[in-house]
Amino acid sequence: MDLPMRFETKVIHAGVQPDAQTGAVMTPIYQTSTYAQASPGEHRGYEYSRTDNPTRTVLQAQLADLESAEKALVFSSGLASIDAVVNLLKAGDHIVAGDDLYGGTRRLFTKVAANRGIEFSFVDIGNEAALRAEMLPNTKLVWFESPTNPMMIVTDISMVADVARRHGALCAVDNTFMSPYFQRPLELGVDISMHSITKYLNGHSDVVMGALMFNDRPLDDGETLYSRLKFLQNSIGATPGPFDSFLVLRGLKTLAVRMQRHADNAMKIAEYLELHPKVERVLYPGLASHPQYEIAKRQASGFSGMMTFLLRSDLAGTRRFLEAVRLFTLAESLGGVESLIEHPATMTHASVPAEVRKQIGILDNLIRVSVGIEAVDDLLADLDKALAAV
Ligand SMILES: *Cc1c(COP(=O)(O)O)cnc(C)c1O
């Protein structure tokens, strides 16, 4: 059956077939660590579940299809998937990374990978001249986010991919904030799209997992990108279990309807906040006032559910606001059906050095919101009440 499928159909059908043995319509949870062999070395494609597990195989096939990729590999967290990409490199290699990154990514780069001899430059990645200036003879990878976390800066993904390709470096983008429903970086020339599945892809705040989606291609040493990343997935062993793989397959089925609602709600909230006298500024790529609104519109089909705003207040007023919200839960993470709110300076980005935070713009009155799929009028009423407390 080779019918072309639209995204809304793919999330339900791509890579998923009724179970060959039983006809089970939903992918079974193959809760096993090992597999019987008929004679030594003679198996049915599965030997040991760190290496491969049938539930995970179905999840990887579906994720690849959603991102317009040939291959997908899943890991036990988003950070484990980023670590696998870093492990494509060796000591003395150089990574050019965007300067506004998920706090844990920056920590992995500067406190773990740097100790293994990987060198880094952090640049304003959307500034083509600045980016080109950092591309050194030993630059092997360009890593960035668009939009960034938490400043919501949108970068021209094709431009960065082009600079990397001309230099012979791999280009990887963290696509967590957008989900493949709104943005598919491989179609824009990127080599590797990475997701914290923990967020929108699973969507229910009950799993931690990560993924890499990519097209296979030869590497310098005769290996291919897939063979090397598959080797690293198995060799490092940060692989998710079958039950979590099942939960993500379940969450993915509603990805399209969830994302549409996240984005609709976020747009209404952004418009409301932008007009509120106690709000200094709203950073949401769907607003015409966003500095990269035109780029965002061109390279994505929507604007997702993440936004950042600055209160006209100090740390104390910001705290009062964050303590006053009721429907928005004060918590790290994002992308679940429930609305979350957080304070990057003291929460998600507390591990970023204070002077770097300031330079990026992560100020004390900056708030990040993950807009859920509740009734938007209830969310607006909650914000309205809490803003009165500022
Ligand atoms: C959460 C997140 C990560 C890390 O993923 P984990 O699943 O928590 O390891 C990386 N990038 C972004 C943008 C994230 O939001």
CSV table of C-alpha atoms and ligand atoms in Angstrom, one decimal:
chain,number,residue,atom,x,y,z
A,1,MET,CA,0.0,0.0,0.0
A,2,ASP,CA,2.0,3.0,-1.3
A,3,LEU,CA,-0.6,5.8,-0.9
A,4,PRO,CA,0.9,9.2,-0.3
A,5,MET,CA,0.0,10.2,3.2
A,6,ARG,CA,-0.5,13.7,4.7
A,7,PHE,CA,1.0,14.5,8.0
A,8,GLU,CA,-2.2,13.9,10.0
A,9,THR,CA,-2.4,10.4,8.4
A,10,LYS,CA,1.2,9.6,8.9
A,11,VAL,CA,1.1,10.1,12.7
A,12,ILE,CA,-1.5,7.3,12.8
A,13,HIS,CA,-0.3,5.0,10.1
A,14,ALA,CA,3.4,5.6,9.1
A,15,GLY,CA,5.6,2.6,10.0
A,16,VAL,CA,2.8,1.0,11.9
A,17,GLN,CA,1.4,-2.4,10.7
A,18,PRO,CA,-0.9,-4.8,12.5
A,19,ASP,CA,1.3,-7.3,14.4
A,20,ALA,CA,2.3,-10.1,12.1
A,21,GLN,CA,1.8,-12.8,14.6
A,22,THR,CA,-1.5,-11.8,16.3
A,23,GLY,CA,-3.0,-9.1,14.2
A,24,ALA,CA,-2.9,-6.7,17.1
A,25,VAL,CA,-3.7,-3.3,15.6
A,26,MET,CA,-1.6,-1.4,18.2
A,27,THR,CA,2.1,-2.0,18.4
A,28,PRO,CA,2.8,-4.5,21.2
A,29,ILE,CA,5.1,-3.7,24.1
A,30,TYR,CA,7.9,-6.2,23.5
A,31,GLN,CA,9.0,-6.2,27.2
A,32,THR,CA,12.0,-8.5,26.8
A,33,SER,CA,15.7,-8.0,27.1
A,34,THR,CA,16.7,-11.0,24.9
A,35,TYR,CA,15.5,-13.2,22.0
A,36,ALA,CA,15.8,-17.0,21.4
A,37,GLN,CA,18.1,-18.1,18.6
A,38,ALA,CA,17.4,-21.3,16.5
A,39,SER,CA,21.1,-22.0,16.4
A,40,PRO,CA,24.1,-19.9,17.3
A,41,GLY,CA,23.9,-16.6,15.4
A,42,GLU,CA,20.6,-17.5,13.7
A,43,HIS,CA,18.0,-15.0,14.9
A,44,ARG,CA,15.0,-13.1,13.5
A,45,GLY,CA,16.7,-9.7,13.5
A,46,TYR,CA,16.7,-9.3,17.3
A,47,GLU,CA,19.4,-10.5,19.7
A,48,TYR,CA,19.4,-8.1,22.6
A,49,SER,CA,17.2,-5.1,23.4
A,50,ARG,CA,19.9,-2.5,23.9
A,51,THR,CA,20.8,-3.2,20.2
A,52,ASP,CA,17.2,-3.5,18.9
A,53,ASN,CA,13.7,-4.0,20.2
A,54,PRO,CA,10.6,-4.4,18.0
A,55,THR,CA,8.6,-1.7,19.8
A,56,ARG,CA,11.5,0.7,19.3
A,57,THR,CA,11.9,-0.3,15.7
A,58,VAL,CA,8.3,0.8,14.9
A,59,LEU,CA,8.8,4.1,16.8
A,60,GLN,CA,12.0,4.8,14.8
A,61,ALA,CA,10.3,4.1,11.5
A,62,GLN,CA,7.4,6.4,12.3
A,63,LEU,CA,9.7,9.2,13.5
A,64,ALA,CA,11.8,9.1,10.4
A,65,ASP,CA,8.7,9.4,8.2
A,66,LEU,CA,7.3,12.3,10.2
A,67,GLU,CA,10.6,14.3,9.7
A,68,SER,CA,11.0,13.4,6.0
A,69,ALA,CA,14.1,11.5,7.0
A,70,GLU,CA,15.4,8.1,5.9
A,71,LYS,CA,16.5,7.1,9.4
A,72,ALA,CA,15.6,7.8,13.0
A,73,LEU,CA,17.3,6.6,16.2
A,74,VAL,CA,15.9,7.1,19.6
A,75,PHE,CA,17.8,7.5,22.9
A,76,SER,CA,17.0,7.5,26.6
A,77,SER,CA,16.8,11.3,26.7
A,78,GLY,CA,17.2,14.3,24.4
A,79,LEU,CA,20.6,15.0,25.9
A,80,ALA,CA,21.7,11.4,25.2
A,81,SER,CA,20.8,11.9,21.5
A,82,ILE,CA,22.9,15.1,21.4
A,83,ASP,CA,25.8,13.3,23.1
A,84,ALA,CA,25.6,10.7,20.3
A,85,VAL,CA,26.1,13.5,17.7
A,86,VAL,CA,29.0,14.9,19.7
A,87,ASN,CA,30.5,11.4,19.7
A,88,LEU,CA,30.8,11.5,15.9
A,89,LEU,CA,33.7,13.9,16.6
A,90,LYS,CA,37.1,13.3,18.1
A,91,ALA,CA,39.4,15.3,20.3
A,92,GLY,CA,40.7,18.4,18.5
A,93,ASP,CA,37.5,18.7,16.4
A,94,HIS,CA,35.6,22.0,16.7
A,95,ILE,CA,31.8,22.7,17.0
A,96,VAL,CA,30.2,26.0,16.1
A,97,ALA,CA,27.1,26.3,18.2
A,98,GLY,CA,24.4,29.0,18.5
A,99,ASP,CA,24.9,31.1,21.6
A,100,ASP,CA,21.3,30.8,22.8
A,101,LEU,CA,20.8,27.1,23.6
A,102,TYR,CA,18.9,24.9,25.9
A,103,GLY,CA,20.7,25.1,29.2
A,104,GLY,CA,21.4,21.3,29.3
A,105,THR,CA,22.9,21.4,25.8
A,106,ARG,CA,25.3,24.2,26.8
A,107,ARG,CA,26.2,22.2,30.0
A,108,LEU,CA,26.9,19.0,28.0
A,109,PHE,CA,29.1,21.0,25.5
A,110,THR,CA,31.1,23.1,28.0
A,111,LYS,CA,31.3,20.7,31.0
A,112,VAL,CA,31.4,17.3,29.4
A,113,ALA,CA,32.4,17.4,25.7
A,114,ALA,CA,35.0,20.1,26.3
A,115,ASN,CA,36.7,17.7,28.8
A,116,ARG,CA,37.0,15.1,26.0
A,117,GLY,CA,38.9,17.6,23.9
A,118,ILE,CA,36.1,18.9,21.7
A,119,GLU,CA,36.5,22.7,21.0
A,120,PHE,CA,33.6,25.1,20.9
A,121,SER,CA,32.7,28.5,19.6
A,122,PHE,CA,29.3,30.0,20.5
A,123,VAL,CA,28.0,32.5,18.0
A,124,ASP,CA,25.0,34.6,17.1
A,125,ILE,CA,24.2,31.9,14.6
A,126,GLY,CA,21.7,34.0,12.5
A,127,ASN,CA,24.5,36.5,11.7
A,128,GLU,CA,26.0,34.9,8.6
A,129,ALA,CA,29.2,36.9,8.7
A,130,ALA,CA,29.8,36.0,12.4
A,131,LEU,CA,29.0,32.3,11.6
A,132,ARG,CA,31.4,32.2,8.6
A,133,ALA,CA,34.1,33.8,10.7
A,134,GLU,CA,33.9,31.0,13.3
A,135,MET,CA,34.1,28.2,10.6
A,136,LEU,CA,37.7,26.9,11.3
A,137,PRO,CA,39.7,24.2,9.5
A,138,ASN,CA,38.8,21.8,12.3
A,139,THR,CA,35.1,22.7,12.4
A,140,LYS,CA,33.1,19.4,11.9
A,141,LEU,CA,29.7,20.3,13.2
A,142,VAL,CA,27.3,23.3,13.4
A,143,TRP,CA,24.7,23.0,16.2
A,144,PHE,CA,21.8,25.3,16.7
A,145,GLU,CA,18.2,25.8,17.7
A,146,SER,CA,15.5,27.7,15.8
A,147,PRO,CA,13.6,29.1,17.6
A,148,THR,CA,16.0,29.4,20.5
A,149,ASN,CA,15.4,28.7,24.1
A,150,PRO,CA,14.3,30.9,25.8
A,151,MET,CA,14.8,34.0,23.6
A,152,MET,CA,12.7,32.6,20.7
A,153,ILE,CA,15.2,33.9,18.1
A,154,VAL,CA,14.4,32.4,14.7
A,155,THR,CA,17.3,31.6,12.4
A,156,ASP,CA,17.3,31.1,8.7
A,157,ILE,CA,17.9,27.4,8.8
A,158,SER,CA,18.8,27.1,5.0
A,159,MET,CA,21.4,29.8,5.4
A,160,VAL,CA,23.2,27.9,8.3
A,161,ALA,CA,22.9,24.6,6.5
A,162,ASP,CA,24.4,26.1,3.4
A,163,VAL,CA,27.4,27.6,5.3
A,164,ALA,CA,28.0,24.2,7.0
A,165,ARG,CA,27.7,22.3,3.7
A,166,ARG,CA,30.2,24.5,1.9
A,167,HIS,CA,32.6,24.0,4.7
A,168,GLY,CA,32.1,20.2,4.7
A,169,ALA,CA,30.8,20.2,8.3
A,170,LEU,CA,27.7,18.4,9.5
A,171,CYS,CA,24.7,20.6,10.3
A,172,ALA,CA,22.4,19.7,13.2
A,173,VAL,CA,19.4,21.5,14.5
A,174,ASP,CA,17.4,21.0,17.7
A,175,ASN,CA,13.8,21.0,16.4
A,176,THR,CA,12.2,20.3,19.8
A,177,PHE,CA,10.2,23.6,20.0
A,178,MET,CA,8.5,23.2,16.6
A,179,SER,CA,7.9,19.4,16.2
A,180,PRO,CA,7.9,18.0,12.7
A,181,TYR,CA,4.3,19.1,12.4
A,182,PHE,CA,5.4,22.7,11.9
A,183,GLN,CA,9.1,22.5,10.8
A,184,ARG,CA,11.1,19.8,9.0
A,185,PRO,CA,14.7,20.9,8.9
A,186,LEU,CA,15.9,18.2,6.6
A,187,GLU,CA,13.8,19.7,3.9
A,188,LEU,CA,15.7,22.9,4.5
A,189,GLY,CA,19.1,21.2,4.0
A,190,VAL,CA,20.1,20.2,7.5
A,191,ASP,CA,21.8,16.9,8.0
A,192,ILE,CA,20.4,15.9,11.5
A,193,SER,CA,17.2,17.0,13.2
A,194,MET,CA,17.2,16.4,16.9
A,195,HIS,CA,14.2,16.2,19.3
A,196,SER,CA,13.7,16.0,22.9
A,197,ILE,CA,10.8,13.6,22.5
A,198,THR,CA,10.1,14.4,26.2
A,199,LYS,CA,8.4,17.5,24.9
A,200,TYR,CA,5.9,17.8,22.0
A,201,LEU,CA,6.4,14.4,20.3
A,202,ASN,CA,5.3,12.5,23.4
A,203,GLY,CA,3.2,15.4,24.5
A,204,HIS,CA,2.0,14.1,27.8
A,205,SER,CA,4.9,14.9,30.2
A,206,ASP,CA,5.3,11.2,31.2
A,207,VAL,CA,8.3,10.1,29.2
A,208,VAL,CA,11.9,11.3,28.9
A,209,MET,CA,13.4,10.4,25.5
A,210,GLY,CA,15.3,11.8,22.5
A,211,ALA,CA,15.7,11.2,18.8
A,212,LEU,CA,17.9,12.0,15.8
A,213,MET,CA,16.4,12.0,12.3
A,214,PHE,CA,18.7,12.1,9.3
A,215,ASN,CA,19.3,10.9,5.8
A,216,ASP,CA,22.1,8.4,5.5
A,217,ARG,CA,25.3,9.7,3.9
A,218,PRO,CA,28.9,8.6,3.6
A,219,LEU,CA,31.3,9.9,6.2
A,220,ASP,CA,35.1,10.6,5.7
A,221,ASP,CA,36.2,7.3,7.2
A,222,GLY,CA,34.2,5.0,4.9
A,223,GLU,CA,31.4,4.6,7.4
A,224,THR,CA,28.0,6.1,6.9
A,225,LEU,CA,26.1,8.5,9.2
A,226,TYR,CA,23.6,5.8,10.0
A,227,SER,CA,26.1,3.0,10.6
A,228,ARG,CA,28.1,5.3,12.9
A,229,LEU,CA,25.1,6.6,14.9
A,230,LYS,CA,23.6,3.1,15.2
A,231,PHE,CA,27.0,1.9,16.5
A,232,LEU,CA,27.1,4.7,19.0
A,233,GLN,CA,23.5,4.1,20.1
A,234,ASN,CA,24.4,0.5,20.9
A,235,SER,CA,27.9,1.1,22.2
A,236,ILE,CA,27.0,3.9,24.6
A,237,GLY,CA,23.7,2.1,25.5
A,238,ALA,CA,21.5,5.1,26.3
A,239,THR,CA,18.5,3.4,24.7
A,240,PRO,CA,14.9,3.7,25.8
A,241,GLY,CA,12.8,0.8,27.0
A,242,PRO,CA,9.9,-0.8,25.2
A,243,PHE,CA,7.2,0.6,27.5
A,244,ASP,CA,8.4,4.2,26.9
A,245,SER,CA,8.6,3.5,23.2
A,246,PHE,CA,5.0,2.4,23.3
A,247,LEU,CA,3.9,5.5,25.2
A,248,VAL,CA,5.6,7.7,22.6
A,249,LEU,CA,3.9,5.8,19.7
A,250,ARG,CA,0.6,6.4,21.6
A,251,GLY,CA,1.3,10.1,22.1
A,252,LEU,CA,2.3,10.6,18.4
A,253,LYS,CA,-1.1,9.6,17.2
A,254,THR,CA,-2.5,13.0,18.4
A,255,LEU,CA,0.5,15.1,17.4
A,256,ALA,CA,-1.2,16.9,14.6
A,257,VAL,CA,-4.3,17.8,16.5
A,258,ARG,CA,-2.3,18.7,19.6
A,259,MET,CA,0.1,21.0,17.7
A,260,GLN,CA,-2.7,22.8,16.0
A,261,ARG,CA,-4.4,23.6,19.3
A,262,HIS,CA,-1.1,24.5,21.0
A,263,ALA,CA,-0.4,27.0,18.3
A,264,ASP,CA,-4.0,28.5,18.2
A,265,ASN,CA,-3.9,29.0,22.0
A,266,ALA,CA,-0.4,30.4,21.9
A,267,MET,CA,-1.4,33.0,19.3
A,268,LYS,CA,-4.3,34.2,21.3
A,269,ILE,CA,-2.2,34.4,24.5
A,270,ALA,CA,0.6,36.2,22.7
A,271,GLU,CA,-1.9,38.8,21.3
A,272,TYR,CA,-3.4,39.3,24.8
A,273,LEU,CA,0.0,39.7,26.5
A,274,GLU,CA,1.3,42.1,23.9
A,275,LEU,CA,-1.5,44.5,24.7
A,276,HIS,CA,-1.3,44.2,28.5
A,277,PRO,CA,0.1,47.3,30.2
A,278,LYS,CA,2.2,45.2,32.7
A,279,VAL,CA,4.0,43.3,29.9
A,280,GLU,CA,7.1,45.0,28.4
A,281,ARG,CA,7.6,42.7,25.5
A,282,VAL,CA,6.3,39.4,24.0
A,283,LEU,CA,8.6,37.1,22.0
A,284,TYR,CA,6.5,34.8,19.9
A,285,PRO,CA,7.4,34.1,16.2
A,286,GLY,CA,3.8,34.2,15.2
A,287,LEU,CA,3.5,37.9,16.1
A,288,ALA,CA,4.2,40.4,13.3
A,289,SER,CA,6.3,42.3,15.9
A,290,HIS,CA,8.7,39.4,16.2
A,291,PRO,CA,12.1,40.5,14.6
A,292,GLN,CA,12.3,37.3,12.5
A,293,TYR,CA,8.6,37.0,11.7
A,294,GLU,CA,9.2,36.8,8.0
A,295,ILE,CA,11.8,34.0,8.3
A,296,ALA,CA,9.5,32.1,10.7
A,297,LYS,CA,6.6,32.3,8.2
A,298,ARG,CA,8.8,31.2,5.4
A,299,GLN,CA,10.5,28.1,6.9
A,300,ALA,CA,7.7,26.7,9.1
A,301,SER,CA,4.0,26.1,8.6
A,302,GLY,CA,3.1,27.4,12.1
A,303,PHE,CA,4.5,28.9,15.2
A,304,SER,CA,4.0,26.2,17.9
A,305,GLY,CA,3.2,26.8,21.6
A,306,MET,CA,6.3,28.3,23.1
A,307,MET,CA,6.7,32.0,24.0
A,308,THR,CA,8.7,34.2,26.2
A,309,PHE,CA,7.7,37.6,27.7
A,310,LEU,CA,9.1,40.2,29.9
A,311,LEU,CA,7.1,41.8,32.7
A,312,ARG,CA,7.4,45.5,33.4
A,313,SER,CA,8.6,44.6,36.9
A,314,ASP,CA,11.6,43.4,38.9
A,315,LEU,CA,12.5,39.9,40.3
A,316,ALA,CA,10.0,40.3,43.2
A,317,GLY,CA,7.1,41.2,41.0
A,318,THR,CA,8.0,38.4,38.6
A,319,ARG,CA,8.0,36.0,41.5
A,320,ARG,CA,4.6,37.2,42.7
A,321,PHE,CA,3.2,36.6,39.2
A,322,LEU,CA,4.7,33.1,39.0
A,323,GLU,CA,3.2,32.2,42.4
A,324,ALA,CA,-0.2,33.6,41.5
A,325,VAL,CA,-0.9,31.6,38.4
A,326,ARG,CA,-3.1,28.5,39.0
A,327,LEU,CA,-3.7,26.7,35.7
A,328,PHE,CA,-0.2,27.3,34.5
A,329,THR,CA,2.0,25.0,36.6
A,330,LEU,CA,5.3,26.4,37.6
A,331,ALA,CA,7.7,23.7,36.3
A,332,GLU,CA,10.5,23.1,33.9
A,333,SER,CA,9.9,21.3,30.6
A,334,LEU,CA,7.4,22.0,27.9
A,335,GLY,CA,5.3,20.6,25.1
A,336,GLY,CA,2.8,18.7,27.2
A,337,VAL,CA,-1.0,19.0,27.0
A,338,GLU,CA,-0.9,21.0,30.2
A,339,SER,CA,0.3,24.7,30.3
A,340,LEU,CA,3.6,25.2,32.1
A,341,ILE,CA,5.3,28.4,33.1
A,342,GLU,CA,8.9,29.0,34.3
A,343,HIS,CA,11.6,31.4,35.2
A,344,PRO,CA,14.7,30.7,33.0
A,345,ALA,CA,17.1,32.8,35.1
A,346,THR,CA,16.5,30.7,38.2
A,347,MET,CA,15.2,27.4,36.7
A,348,THR,CA,16.0,26.0,33.2
A,349,HIS,CA,19.0,28.3,32.6
A,350,ALA,CA,20.4,28.6,36.1
A,351,SER,CA,23.4,26.5,35.0
A,352,VAL,CA,24.3,29.2,32.4
A,353,PRO,CA,26.9,31.5,33.9
A,354,ALA,CA,25.3,34.8,35.0
A,355,GLU,CA,27.3,37.0,32.6
A,356,VAL,CA,26.3,34.8,29.7
A,357,ARG,CA,22.7,34.9,30.7
A,358,LYS,CA,22.8,38.7,30.8
A,359,GLN,CA,24.5,38.9,27.5
A,360,ILE,CA,21.9,36.6,25.9
A,361,GLY,CA,19.0,38.6,27.5
A,362,ILE,CA,17.8,36.1,30.1
A,363,LEU,CA,16.8,38.8,32.6
A,364,ASP,CA,15.1,38.5,36.0
A,365,ASN,CA,11.7,39.7,34.5
A,366,LEU,CA,11.8,37.1,31.7
A,367,ILE,CA,9.2,34.4,31.7
A,368,ARG,CA,8.8,31.3,29.5
A,369,VAL,CA,5.5,29.8,28.8
A,370,SER,CA,4.5,26.4,27.2
A,371,VAL,CA,0.9,26.9,26.2
A,372,GLY,CA,-1.1,23.8,26.6
A,373,ILE,CA,-4.3,22.6,24.9
A,374,GLU,CA,-6.8,23.7,27.6
A,375,ALA,CA,-9.7,26.1,26.8
A,376,VAL,CA,-7.8,29.3,25.9
A,377,ASP,CA,-10.4,31.5,27.8
A,378,ASP,CA,-9.5,29.7,31.0
A,379,LEU,CA,-5.8,30.3,30.4
A,380,LEU,CA,-6.4,33.9,29.6
A,381,ALA,CA,-8.4,34.4,32.8
A,382,ASP,CA,-5.6,32.8,34.9
A,383,LEU,CA,-3.0,35.1,33.4
A,384,ASP,CA,-5.3,38.1,33.8
A,385,LYS,CA,-5.7,37.4,37.6
A,386,ALA,CA,-1.9,36.7,38.1
A,387,LEU,CA,-0.9,39.9,36.2
A,388,ALA,CA,-3.0,41.9,38.7
A,389,ALA,CA,-0.6,40.6,41.4
A,390,VAL,CA,2.5,42.0,39.8
B,1,LIG,C1,14.3,19.4,27.0
B,1,LIG,C2,15.2,19.8,25.9
B,1,LIG,C3,16.4,19.2,25.6
B,1,LIG,C4,16.9,18.0,26.4
B,1,LIG,O1,16.1,16.9,26.3
B,1,LIG,P1,15.9,15.8,27.5
B,1,LIG,O2,14.9,14.9,27.0
B,1,LIG,O3,15.4,16.6,28.7
B,1,LIG,O4,17.2,15.2,27.7
B,1,LIG,C5,17.1,19.6,24.5
B,1,LIG,N1,16.7,20.7,23.8
B,1,LIG,C6,15.6,21.3,24.0
B,1,LIG,C7,15.2,22.5,23.2
B,1,LIG,C8,14.8,20.9,25.1
B,1,LIG,O5,13.6,21.6,25.3
